[in-house]
């Protein structure tokens, strides 16, 4: 995919619907969609038996009824956990979704996705390759492919080798001096940076070098307007109720 083929919406719901529903669950996607969002960012890692599941943390304690490492449990064991009650009783019983579940839901509704590859420590290469291969199969034939992103350059390199035709974005919390070189080395189509690292010049420099620019996590409408006025290509937000997605 070339940057000129970029067909993603400019507004992207973070982890489904940010903080308004239990993150990385189907309930969150549906809630984000109710505000008109048509693209969703979410985190994927591997279960103990190598299946792609939605989960941000390396451990289960914060967002599920389980405890300990995500990759210590099989998919069947993860499926028995409650991933909704922590957010409120209305979401009790919400399961941890598989990447396959999200692929079916988003494609049926003509939604777009940004899959953040989020390996548990020590599983960067294996996770990057496995998630990319799963995405390649699950979105085969889709008009717009999933955008893969990661903070792990090892995971992104594995994704590049496993599924070279899927577009990639490098996530950076801080912009190092060689950020453009890193994008080129990983054959990325986009930079995905902490919004505090961005200004009009950074966005212009990325565009001049042939890259798109996304940023996370923008929850202030005034800051969102500023970034979009500078030509930002993708704005990831929790505030789906405050920042309208536009057309």
CSV table of C-alpha atoms in Angstrom, one decimal:
chain,number,residue,atom,x,y,z
A,1,UNK,CA,0.0,0.0,0.0
A,2,UNK,CA,1.3,3.4,-1.0
A,3,UNK,CA,0.5,6.6,1.0
A,4,UNK,CA,-1.4,7.8,-2.0
A,5,UNK,CA,-3.8,4.9,-1.6
A,6,UNK,CA,-4.7,6.1,1.9
A,7,UNK,CA,-8.4,5.5,2.4
A,8,UNK,CA,-8.8,5.7,6.2
A,9,UNK,CA,-11.1,8.1,8.0
A,10,UNK,CA,-9.4,10.9,9.9
A,11,UNK,CA,-11.1,10.2,13.2
A,12,UNK,CA,-10.3,6.9,15.0
A,13,UNK,CA,-12.0,5.6,18.1
A,14,UNK,CA,-9.4,4.5,20.7
A,15,UNK,CA,-9.8,0.9,21.9
A,16,UNK,CA,-13.3,0.9,20.5
A,17,UNK,CA,-14.9,3.8,22.4
A,18,UNK,CA,-12.2,5.1,24.7
A,19,UNK,CA,-13.3,5.2,28.2
A,20,UNK,CA,-17.1,5.2,27.6
A,21,UNK,CA,-17.3,1.3,27.5
A,22,UNK,CA,-14.9,-1.5,28.5
A,23,UNK,CA,-11.9,-1.1,26.2
A,24,UNK,CA,-11.1,-3.6,23.5
A,25,UNK,CA,-14.5,-5.3,23.7
A,26,UNK,CA,-17.2,-5.6,21.1
A,27,UNK,CA,-19.4,-3.4,23.3
A,28,UNK,CA,-16.9,-0.6,23.0
A,29,UNK,CA,-16.9,-0.9,19.2
A,30,UNK,CA,-20.7,-0.7,19.1
A,31,UNK,CA,-20.6,2.3,21.4
A,32,UNK,CA,-18.0,4.1,19.3
A,33,UNK,CA,-20.1,3.4,16.2
A,34,UNK,CA,-23.1,4.9,17.8
A,35,UNK,CA,-21.3,8.3,17.7
A,36,UNK,CA,-20.6,7.9,14.0
A,37,UNK,CA,-17.1,6.6,14.2
A,38,UNK,CA,-16.1,4.3,11.3
A,39,UNK,CA,-12.5,3.4,12.3
A,40,UNK,CA,-11.3,1.8,15.4
A,41,UNK,CA,-7.9,1.3,17.0
A,42,UNK,CA,-7.4,-1.7,19.3
A,43,UNK,CA,-4.7,-3.8,20.9
A,44,UNK,CA,-3.9,-7.4,20.0
A,45,UNK,CA,-1.6,-9.9,21.7
A,46,UNK,CA,-1.4,-13.7,21.8
A,47,UNK,CA,-3.0,-16.2,24.1
A,48,UNK,CA,-1.0,-19.0,25.6
A,49,UNK,CA,-2.0,-21.2,22.6
A,50,UNK,CA,-1.0,-18.6,20.1
A,51,UNK,CA,-4.4,-17.1,19.3
A,52,UNK,CA,-4.9,-13.3,18.5
A,53,UNK,CA,-7.0,-11.7,21.2
A,54,UNK,CA,-7.8,-8.1,22.1
A,55,UNK,CA,-6.0,-6.9,25.3
A,56,UNK,CA,-3.9,-3.9,26.1
A,57,UNK,CA,-2.1,-5.0,29.3
A,58,UNK,CA,0.3,-7.9,29.6
A,59,UNK,CA,-1.7,-9.0,32.6
A,60,UNK,CA,-5.5,-9.6,33.1
A,61,UNK,CA,-6.1,-8.0,36.4
A,62,UNK,CA,-7.1,-4.4,35.3
A,63,UNK,CA,-9.7,-5.2,32.8
A,64,UNK,CA,-11.0,-8.7,33.4
A,65,UNK,CA,-12.0,-11.1,36.2
A,66,UNK,CA,-8.8,-13.0,35.6
A,67,UNK,CA,-5.3,-12.6,37.2
A,68,UNK,CA,-1.8,-12.9,36.0
A,69,UNK,CA,-0.3,-13.1,32.5
A,70,UNK,CA,-2.5,-13.0,29.4
A,71,UNK,CA,-0.3,-15.6,27.7
A,72,UNK,CA,-0.5,-18.0,30.6
A,73,UNK,CA,-4.1,-18.9,29.6
A,74,UNK,CA,-5.4,-20.6,26.5
A,75,UNK,CA,-8.1,-19.0,24.3
A,76,UNK,CA,-10.7,-21.2,25.9
A,77,UNK,CA,-9.7,-20.1,29.4
A,78,UNK,CA,-9.6,-16.4,28.3
A,79,UNK,CA,-13.1,-16.9,26.8
A,80,UNK,CA,-14.5,-17.7,30.3
A,81,UNK,CA,-13.4,-14.4,31.8
A,82,UNK,CA,-15.6,-11.3,32.3
A,83,UNK,CA,-14.1,-8.3,30.5
A,84,UNK,CA,-16.9,-5.9,31.2
A,85,UNK,CA,-17.8,-5.8,34.9
A,86,UNK,CA,-14.8,-3.7,35.8
A,87,UNK,CA,-16.3,-0.9,33.8
A,88,UNK,CA,-19.8,-1.2,35.2
A,89,UNK,CA,-22.6,-3.7,35.8
A,90,UNK,CA,-24.3,-2.9,32.5
A,91,UNK,CA,-21.3,-4.6,30.8
A,92,UNK,CA,-21.1,-7.7,33.0
A,93,UNK,CA,-20.3,-10.8,31.1
A,94,UNK,CA,-18.7,-9.0,28.1
A,95,UNK,CA,-16.0,-11.4,26.7
A,96,UNK,CA,-12.5,-10.9,25.5
A,97,UNK,CA,-12.9,-10.8,21.7
A,98,UNK,CA,-10.7,-12.6,19.3
A,99,UNK,CA,-9.3,-10.8,16.3
A,100,UNK,CA,-11.6,-13.0,14.1
A,101,UNK,CA,-14.7,-11.7,15.9
A,102,UNK,CA,-13.6,-8.1,15.3
A,103,UNK,CA,-12.8,-8.8,11.7
A,104,UNK,CA,-16.3,-10.2,11.1
A,105,UNK,CA,-18.0,-7.2,12.9
A,106,UNK,CA,-16.0,-4.4,11.3
A,107,UNK,CA,-16.2,-5.9,7.8
A,108,UNK,CA,-20.0,-6.5,8.0
A,109,UNK,CA,-20.4,-2.8,8.9
A,110,UNK,CA,-17.9,-1.4,6.5
A,111,UNK,CA,-15.6,-0.1,9.3
A,112,UNK,CA,-11.9,0.3,9.2
A,113,UNK,CA,-9.3,-0.8,11.7
A,114,UNK,CA,-5.9,0.1,13.1
A,115,UNK,CA,-4.5,-3.1,14.8
A,116,UNK,CA,-1.9,-2.2,17.4
A,117,UNK,CA,0.4,-5.2,17.8
A,118,UNK,CA,1.0,-5.3,21.6
A,119,UNK,CA,3.3,-8.2,22.5
A,120,UNK,CA,3.8,-9.4,26.0
A,121,UNK,CA,7.5,-8.9,26.9
A,122,UNK,CA,9.7,-11.4,25.1
A,123,UNK,CA,7.2,-12.3,22.4
A,124,UNK,CA,7.7,-9.4,20.1
A,125,UNK,CA,8.8,-11.2,16.9
A,126,UNK,CA,6.3,-14.1,17.3
A,127,UNK,CA,3.4,-11.8,18.0
A,128,UNK,CA,4.2,-9.5,15.1
A,129,UNK,CA,4.3,-12.4,12.6
A,130,UNK,CA,1.3,-14.2,14.0
A,131,UNK,CA,-1.0,-11.1,14.2
A,132,UNK,CA,0.1,-10.0,10.7
A,133,UNK,CA,-0.7,-13.4,9.2
A,134,UNK,CA,-4.1,-13.6,11.0
A,135,UNK,CA,-4.9,-10.1,9.7
A,136,UNK,CA,-3.9,-11.0,6.2
A,137,UNK,CA,-6.3,-14.0,6.2
A,138,UNK,CA,-9.2,-12.3,8.1
A,139,UNK,CA,-9.2,-9.2,5.8
A,140,UNK,CA,-8.4,-11.1,2.6
A,141,UNK,CA,-10.4,-9.4,-0.2
A,142,UNK,CA,-11.3,-6.3,1.9
A,143,UNK,CA,-11.4,-3.1,-0.1
A,144,UNK,CA,-9.3,-1.4,2.6
A,145,UNK,CA,-6.8,-3.5,4.5
A,146,UNK,CA,-6.2,-3.2,8.2
A,147,UNK,CA,-3.4,-0.7,9.3
A,148,UNK,CA,-0.9,-2.5,11.6
A,149,UNK,CA,1.0,-0.4,14.1
A,150,UNK,CA,3.3,-1.1,17.1
A,151,UNK,CA,5.8,0.5,19.5
A,152,UNK,CA,7.9,-2.6,18.9
A,153,UNK,CA,10.2,-2.3,15.9
A,154,UNK,CA,10.9,-6.0,16.2
A,155,UNK,CA,7.2,-6.8,15.9
A,156,UNK,CA,6.8,-4.5,13.0
A,157,UNK,CA,9.7,-6.0,11.2
A,158,UNK,CA,8.2,-9.5,11.8
A,159,UNK,CA,4.9,-8.2,10.4
A,160,UNK,CA,6.6,-6.8,7.4
A,161,UNK,CA,8.2,-10.1,6.6
A,162,UNK,CA,5.1,-12.2,7.3
A,163,UNK,CA,2.6,-9.9,5.4
A,164,UNK,CA,4.5,-7.3,3.4
A,165,UNK,CA,1.4,-6.0,1.6
A,166,UNK,CA,-0.3,-4.9,4.8
A,167,UNK,CA,0.4,-1.2,5.6
A,168,UNK,CA,2.3,-0.4,8.8
A,169,UNK,CA,2.7,2.6,11.1
A,170,UNK,CA,5.5,3.0,13.7
A,171,UNK,CA,4.2,4.1,17.1
A,172,UNK,CA,6.5,6.6,18.9
A,173,UNK,CA,6.0,8.2,22.3
A,174,UNK,CA,9.0,10.5,21.7
A,175,UNK,CA,10.4,11.5,18.3
A,176,UNK,CA,14.0,10.5,18.0
A,177,UNK,CA,16.3,12.4,15.6
A,178,UNK,CA,16.2,9.5,13.1
A,179,UNK,CA,12.4,9.0,13.1
A,180,UNK,CA,12.2,9.3,9.3
A,181,UNK,CA,14.9,6.7,8.9
A,182,UNK,CA,13.1,4.3,11.1
A,183,UNK,CA,9.9,4.6,9.1
A,184,UNK,CA,11.9,4.0,5.9
A,185,UNK,CA,13.8,1.0,7.4
A,186,UNK,CA,10.5,-0.7,8.4
A,187,UNK,CA,8.8,0.2,5.1
A,188,UNK,CA,6.0,2.0,6.9
A,189,UNK,CA,3.4,4.1,5.3
A,190,UNK,CA,2.8,6.3,8.4
A,191,UNK,CA,4.1,7.7,11.6
A,192,UNK,CA,1.8,7.3,14.7
A,193,UNK,CA,3.0,9.6,17.4
A,194,UNK,CA,2.1,11.0,20.8
A,195,UNK,CA,0.2,14.1,19.8
A,196,UNK,CA,2.4,16.2,22.1
A,197,UNK,CA,5.4,15.5,19.8
A,198,UNK,CA,3.6,16.9,16.8
A,199,UNK,CA,3.5,20.4,15.3
A,200,UNK,CA,2.9,21.7,11.8
A,201,UNK,CA,6.6,21.2,10.8
A,202,UNK,CA,6.7,17.6,11.8
A,203,UNK,CA,3.6,16.8,9.9
A,204,UNK,CA,4.8,18.7,6.9
A,205,UNK,CA,8.2,17.0,7.0
A,206,UNK,CA,6.5,13.6,7.2
A,207,UNK,CA,4.3,14.4,4.2
A,208,UNK,CA,7.2,15.7,2.2
A,209,UNK,CA,9.0,12.4,2.8
A,210,UNK,CA,5.9,10.5,1.6
A,211,UNK,CA,4.4,9.4,5.0
A,212,UNK,CA,1.0,9.9,6.5
A,213,UNK,CA,0.7,11.0,10.2
A,214,UNK,CA,-1.5,9.7,12.9
A,215,UNK,CA,-1.5,10.6,16.6
A,216,UNK,CA,-2.8,9.4,19.9
A,217,UNK,CA,-4.6,10.1,22.3
A,218,UNK,CA,-6.3,13.4,21.6
A,219,UNK,CA,-9.3,14.2,23.9
A,220,UNK,CA,-9.4,18.0,23.8
A,221,UNK,CA,-11.6,19.3,20.9
A,222,UNK,CA,-9.4,22.4,20.5
A,223,UNK,CA,-6.2,20.4,20.2
A,224,UNK,CA,-8.0,18.1,17.7
A,225,UNK,CA,-8.9,21.0,15.6
A,226,UNK,CA,-5.4,22.4,15.7
A,227,UNK,CA,-3.8,19.1,14.6
A,228,UNK,CA,-6.3,18.5,11.8
A,229,UNK,CA,-5.7,22.1,10.5
A,230,UNK,CA,-2.0,21.2,10.2
A,231,UNK,CA,-3.0,18.3,7.9
A,232,UNK,CA,-3.0,15.4,10.4
A,233,UNK,CA,-4.2,12.2,8.6
A,234,UNK,CA,-5.5,10.2,11.6
A,235,UNK,CA,-6.6,11.4,15.0
A,236,UNK,CA,-7.0,8.7,17.7
A,237,UNK,CA,-9.3,9.7,20.5
A,238,UNK,CA,-11.2,8.5,23.6
A,239,UNK,CA,-13.6,11.4,23.4
A,240,UNK,CA,-15.9,10.0,20.8
A,241,UNK,CA,-18.8,11.9,22.5
A,242,UNK,CA,-16.9,15.3,22.3
A,243,UNK,CA,-15.1,15.1,19.0
A,244,UNK,CA,-17.5,14.5,16.1
A,245,UNK,CA,-16.0,12.2,13.4
A,246,UNK,CA,-17.1,14.4,10.5
A,247,UNK,CA,-17.5,12.9,7.0
